[in-house]
């Protein structure tokens, strides 16, 4: 007797991801798990609401920092998110490799903000590509592609501060950058992309919004009373050309992780986080 388990992602979803450059993975976490992480992240806000100097706070969007300059939250409580098996299965399918690395782990808390602003966006439309800023040209090889995105730990209804994307925008970026030398340098290194129409990605607590690394995107104002709580992750192949991910041996010891972090890691997590080689 064979047990049929549903695939992590259907062929239709794979096709839509490559056509649109983004995709919502529904229910990557259960609602209970999502609630747990939402609570954990909200609890980072000091009870007296004094926002630490080293956090970012723009337009109702608070970005906690673990320490000045360190936006990654990879303490034992957060390790399960980095090694989420469903998300890993999705990423292996899209990146066509099992040997992946994960990084980022930064957080965002977006509260209701009634500012009268002409734009729905609270950031310039931009890319966060895998290719360093001082490199002149993208390679456009499969190995170069990174897929990132965010977990929503709360329901994100329309105008609820959802991330904005440009459907098919990754292909527009590739077309423009392939057409000229110095394609990585266009639009102020792709930090300020104008004249593209964006749409808000809504979702439910536990969803993960996948984005191609060449997807133009921006944060938006939250007009609703429900505070958006999110975490950002990025997956790359271990043969990625720019080596922006942590690799075994980059940092001393178990790639810089302490006993408590290591105790929270599964064998898969140890590989994704560069403790063990693939
Ligand atoms: O918070 C968001 O929805 C997007 C944030 C973002 O893209 C960034 O900070 O680079
Ligand atoms: Fe971004």
Coordinates of C-alpha atoms and ligand atoms in Angstrom, one line a residue:
X1 CA 0.0 0.0 0.0
X2 CA 1.4 3.4 -0.9
X3 CA 0.7 6.5 1.1
X4 CA 0.2 9.5 -1.1
X5 CA 1.4 12.7 0.5
X6 CA 0.5 15.9 -1.2
X7 CA 3.5 17.7 -2.9
X8 CA 4.9 20.7 -1.1
X9 CA 4.0 22.7 -4.1
X10 CA 2.0 21.8 -7.2
X11 CA 3.2 22.1 -10.8
X12 CA 0.7 24.8 -11.4
X13 CA 2.2 26.8 -8.5
X14 CA 5.7 26.2 -9.8
X15 CA 4.6 27.6 -13.2
X16 CA 2.9 30.5 -11.5
X17 CA 6.0 31.3 -9.5
X18 CA 8.2 31.5 -12.6
X19 CA 5.6 33.5 -14.5
X20 CA 4.8 36.0 -11.7
X21 CA 8.0 36.1 -9.7
X22 CA 6.1 35.6 -6.5
X23 CA 3.8 33.1 -4.9
X24 CA 1.9 32.7 -1.6
X25 CA 2.6 29.3 0.0
X26 CA -0.5 28.8 2.0
X27 CA -0.3 27.3 5.5
X28 CA 3.5 26.9 5.7
X29 CA 2.9 27.1 9.5
X30 CA -0.3 26.1 11.3
X31 CA -2.3 29.0 12.8
X32 CA -1.1 27.9 16.3
X33 CA 2.5 28.0 15.2
X34 CA 2.0 31.4 13.6
X35 CA 0.3 32.7 16.7
X36 CA 3.3 31.5 18.7
X37 CA 5.8 33.4 16.6
X38 CA 3.6 36.5 16.4
X39 CA 3.6 36.6 20.2
X40 CA 7.3 36.0 20.5
X41 CA 8.0 38.9 18.1
X42 CA 5.5 41.3 19.7
X43 CA 7.1 40.6 23.0
X44 CA 10.3 42.2 21.7
X45 CA 8.5 45.5 22.0
X46 CA 9.5 46.9 25.3
X47 CA 6.5 47.2 27.7
X48 CA 7.1 51.0 28.1
X49 CA 7.1 51.3 24.3
X50 CA 10.5 53.0 24.3
X51 CA 11.8 51.9 20.9
X52 CA 15.5 51.2 21.2
X53 CA 17.8 53.6 19.3
X54 CA 19.3 50.8 17.2
X55 CA 15.9 49.6 15.8
X56 CA 14.5 51.0 12.6
X57 CA 11.1 52.7 12.8
X58 CA 9.6 54.1 9.6
X59 CA 6.0 54.9 9.0
X60 CA 4.6 52.5 11.6
X61 CA 7.0 49.8 10.5
X62 CA 9.3 48.7 13.4
X63 CA 12.3 46.6 12.6
X64 CA 13.8 45.1 15.8
X65 CA 17.6 44.7 15.9
X66 CA 19.1 42.0 18.1
X67 CA 22.1 44.4 18.7
X68 CA 23.2 47.5 16.9
X69 CA 23.7 46.5 13.2
X70 CA 22.4 42.9 13.7
X71 CA 18.9 42.4 12.4
X72 CA 19.0 38.6 12.2
X73 CA 17.1 36.9 15.0
X74 CA 18.5 33.3 15.2
X75 CA 18.2 32.5 18.9
X76 CA 16.9 29.0 19.7
X77 CA 13.3 30.1 19.6
X78 CA 13.7 31.3 16.0
X79 CA 15.7 28.3 14.7
X80 CA 12.5 26.3 13.8
X81 CA 11.6 28.9 11.1
X82 CA 15.0 28.6 9.4
X83 CA 14.6 24.8 9.1
X84 CA 10.9 24.6 8.2
X85 CA 10.5 21.4 6.2
X86 CA 7.7 22.5 4.0
X87 CA 9.4 25.7 3.0
X88 CA 12.7 23.8 2.3
X89 CA 10.8 21.3 0.1
X90 CA 9.3 24.2 -1.8
X91 CA 12.7 25.8 -2.3
X92 CA 14.4 22.6 -3.4
X93 CA 11.8 22.3 -6.1
X94 CA 12.1 25.9 -7.3
X95 CA 15.9 26.2 -7.0
X96 CA 16.5 22.7 -8.4
X97 CA 19.0 21.7 -5.8
X98 CA 18.8 20.0 -2.4
X99 CA 22.0 21.7 -1.2
X100 CA 20.6 25.0 0.0
X101 CA 21.6 27.7 2.5
X102 CA 19.3 30.0 4.4
X103 CA 19.9 33.4 5.8
X104 CA 18.4 36.8 6.9
X105 CA 15.9 36.0 9.7
X106 CA 15.1 39.7 10.2
X107 CA 11.7 40.8 11.5
X108 CA 9.1 43.5 11.0
X109 CA 6.1 44.7 13.0
X110 CA 3.9 47.0 11.0
X111 CA 1.3 48.9 13.1
X112 CA -1.7 50.9 11.9
X113 CA -0.5 54.2 10.5
X114 CA -3.0 56.8 9.3
X115 CA -0.5 59.2 7.7
X116 CA -2.0 61.0 4.7
X117 CA 0.5 60.0 2.1
X118 CA -0.1 60.0 -1.7
X119 CA 1.4 56.5 -2.0
X120 CA 0.3 53.3 -0.4
X121 CA 3.9 52.4 -0.1
X122 CA 6.2 53.2 2.9
X123 CA 9.4 52.4 1.0
X124 CA 10.8 53.0 -2.5
X125 CA 10.2 50.1 -4.8
X126 CA 13.5 48.1 -4.8
X127 CA 15.4 44.9 -5.2
X128 CA 17.4 43.0 -2.6
X129 CA 19.3 40.9 -5.1
X130 CA 21.9 38.2 -4.3
X131 CA 24.4 40.1 -6.4
X132 CA 26.6 42.5 -4.4
X133 CA 26.2 46.2 -5.2
X134 CA 29.7 46.7 -6.5
X135 CA 29.3 44.0 -9.2
X136 CA 28.4 45.5 -12.6
X137 CA 26.4 42.8 -14.2
X138 CA 24.0 40.0 -13.1
X139 CA 24.9 36.6 -14.5
X140 CA 21.3 35.4 -14.9
X141 CA 22.4 31.8 -14.3
X142 CA 20.2 29.3 -12.3
X143 CA 22.8 29.2 -9.6
X144 CA 22.6 32.9 -9.0
X145 CA 18.9 32.9 -8.3
X146 CA 17.9 33.4 -4.7
X147 CA 14.4 33.0 -3.4
X148 CA 13.4 35.0 -0.4
X149 CA 10.3 36.3 1.1
X150 CA 8.4 36.4 4.4
X151 CA 6.3 34.5 6.8
X152 CA 3.1 36.3 7.8
X153 CA 2.4 35.4 11.4
X154 CA -0.8 37.4 11.4
X155 CA -3.7 37.7 8.9
X156 CA -2.9 40.4 6.4
X157 CA -6.1 41.8 4.9
X158 CA -6.1 44.4 2.1
X159 CA -4.4 47.7 3.2
X160 CA -3.0 45.8 6.2
X161 CA 0.7 46.5 5.4
X162 CA 1.2 43.6 3.1
X163 CA 4.3 43.5 1.0
X164 CA 3.8 45.0 -2.5
X165 CA 5.2 43.3 -5.6
X166 CA 5.1 43.8 -9.4
X167 CA 3.5 40.7 -11.1
X168 CA 6.1 39.6 -13.7
X169 CA 8.5 42.3 -12.5
X170 CA 11.5 39.9 -12.3
X171 CA 11.3 39.5 -16.1
X172 CA 11.1 43.3 -16.6
X173 CA 14.2 43.7 -14.5
X174 CA 16.1 41.0 -16.4
X175 CA 15.1 42.5 -19.7
X176 CA 16.3 45.9 -18.7
X177 CA 19.5 44.7 -17.1
X178 CA 20.4 42.4 -20.0
X179 CA 20.1 45.2 -22.4
X180 CA 23.0 47.4 -21.2
X181 CA 26.4 47.0 -19.6
X182 CA 26.3 47.7 -15.9
X183 CA 22.8 46.3 -15.5
X184 CA 23.3 45.8 -11.8
X185 CA 23.9 49.5 -11.4
X186 CA 20.6 50.8 -13.0
X187 CA 18.1 52.8 -10.9
X188 CA 20.6 53.7 -8.2
X189 CA 21.6 50.0 -7.9
X190 CA 17.9 49.0 -8.1
X191 CA 17.2 50.8 -4.8
X192 CA 14.8 53.2 -6.4
X193 CA 12.6 51.8 -9.1
X194 CA 10.0 54.2 -10.4
X195 CA 7.0 53.8 -12.8
X196 CA 6.1 50.2 -11.9
X197 CA 2.6 49.4 -10.7
X198 CA 2.6 47.3 -7.5
X199 CA 0.0 45.1 -5.9
X200 CA -0.3 44.2 -2.2
X201 CA 0.1 40.6 -1.2
X202 CA -2.5 39.7 1.3
X203 CA -2.5 36.4 3.2
X204 CA -3.3 34.5 6.4
X205 CA -1.3 33.8 9.5
X206 CA 1.1 31.0 8.6
X207 CA 1.5 31.8 4.9
X208 CA 4.9 32.4 3.3
X209 CA 5.2 35.0 0.5
X210 CA 7.9 33.7 -1.9
X211 CA 9.7 36.3 -4.1
X212 CA 12.3 35.9 -6.8
X213 CA 15.4 38.0 -6.0
X214 CA 14.8 40.2 -9.0
X215 CA 11.2 41.0 -7.9
X216 CA 10.7 44.7 -7.3
X217 CA 8.9 45.1 -4.0
X218 CA 8.2 47.6 -1.2
X219 CA 6.6 47.7 2.3
X220 CA 3.3 49.5 2.6
X221 CA 1.3 51.5 5.2
X222 CA -1.0 49.5 7.4
X223 CA -4.4 51.1 7.5
X224 CA -5.9 48.4 9.6
X225 CA -6.0 47.7 13.3
X226 CA -4.4 44.3 13.0
X227 CA -0.6 44.7 13.4
X228 CA 1.3 42.8 10.7
X229 CA 4.1 40.6 12.1
X230 CA 6.5 39.1 9.6
X231 CA 9.9 37.4 9.3
X232 CA 12.2 37.5 6.2
X233 CA 14.2 34.6 4.9
X234 CA 16.4 34.0 1.9
X235 CA 17.4 30.7 0.3
X236 CA 20.3 30.2 -2.0
X237 CA 22.0 27.2 -3.6
X238 CA 25.3 26.2 -2.0
X239 CA 27.0 26.7 -5.4
X240 CA 25.7 30.3 -5.7
X241 CA 28.4 32.4 -7.3
X242 CA 28.4 35.4 -4.9
X243 CA 28.7 33.4 -1.7
X244 CA 26.5 35.8 0.4
X245 CA 25.2 32.9 2.5
X246 CA 27.0 31.6 5.6
X247 CA 29.1 28.6 4.7
X248 CA 30.7 25.9 6.9
X249 CA 33.9 27.4 8.3
X250 CA 33.0 31.0 7.6
X251 CA 32.7 31.6 11.3
X252 CA 34.6 29.9 14.1
X253 CA 33.3 26.8 16.0
X254 CA 30.0 25.5 14.7
X255 CA 29.7 28.5 12.3
X256 CA 29.5 30.8 15.3
X257 CA 26.4 29.1 16.8
X258 CA 26.3 28.4 20.6
X259 CA 25.1 25.3 22.4
X260 CA 21.5 26.5 22.8
X261 CA 21.2 27.3 19.1
X262 CA 22.8 24.0 18.1
X263 CA 20.4 22.1 20.4
X264 CA 17.5 23.6 18.5
X265 CA 18.8 22.5 15.1
X266 CA 17.7 19.4 13.2
X267 CA 20.2 17.7 10.9
X268 CA 18.6 19.7 8.0
X269 CA 18.9 22.9 10.0
X270 CA 22.6 22.3 10.6
X271 CA 23.2 22.0 6.8
X272 CA 21.0 25.0 5.9
X273 CA 22.7 27.2 8.5
X274 CA 26.2 26.1 7.5
X275 CA 27.2 24.1 10.6
X276 CA 27.5 20.8 8.7
X277 CA 28.6 20.6 5.0
X278 CA 26.1 19.3 2.5
Ligands
LIG1 O1 8.1 44.8 5.2 C1 7.9 44.6 4.0 O2 6.8 44.3 3.5 C2 9.0 44.7 3.0 C3 10.3 45.1 3.5 C4 11.5 45.2 2.6 O3 11.4 44.8 1.5 C5 12.8 45.6 3.0 O4 12.9 46.1 4.2 O5 13.8 45.5 2.3
LIG2 FE1 13.3 44.6 0.4

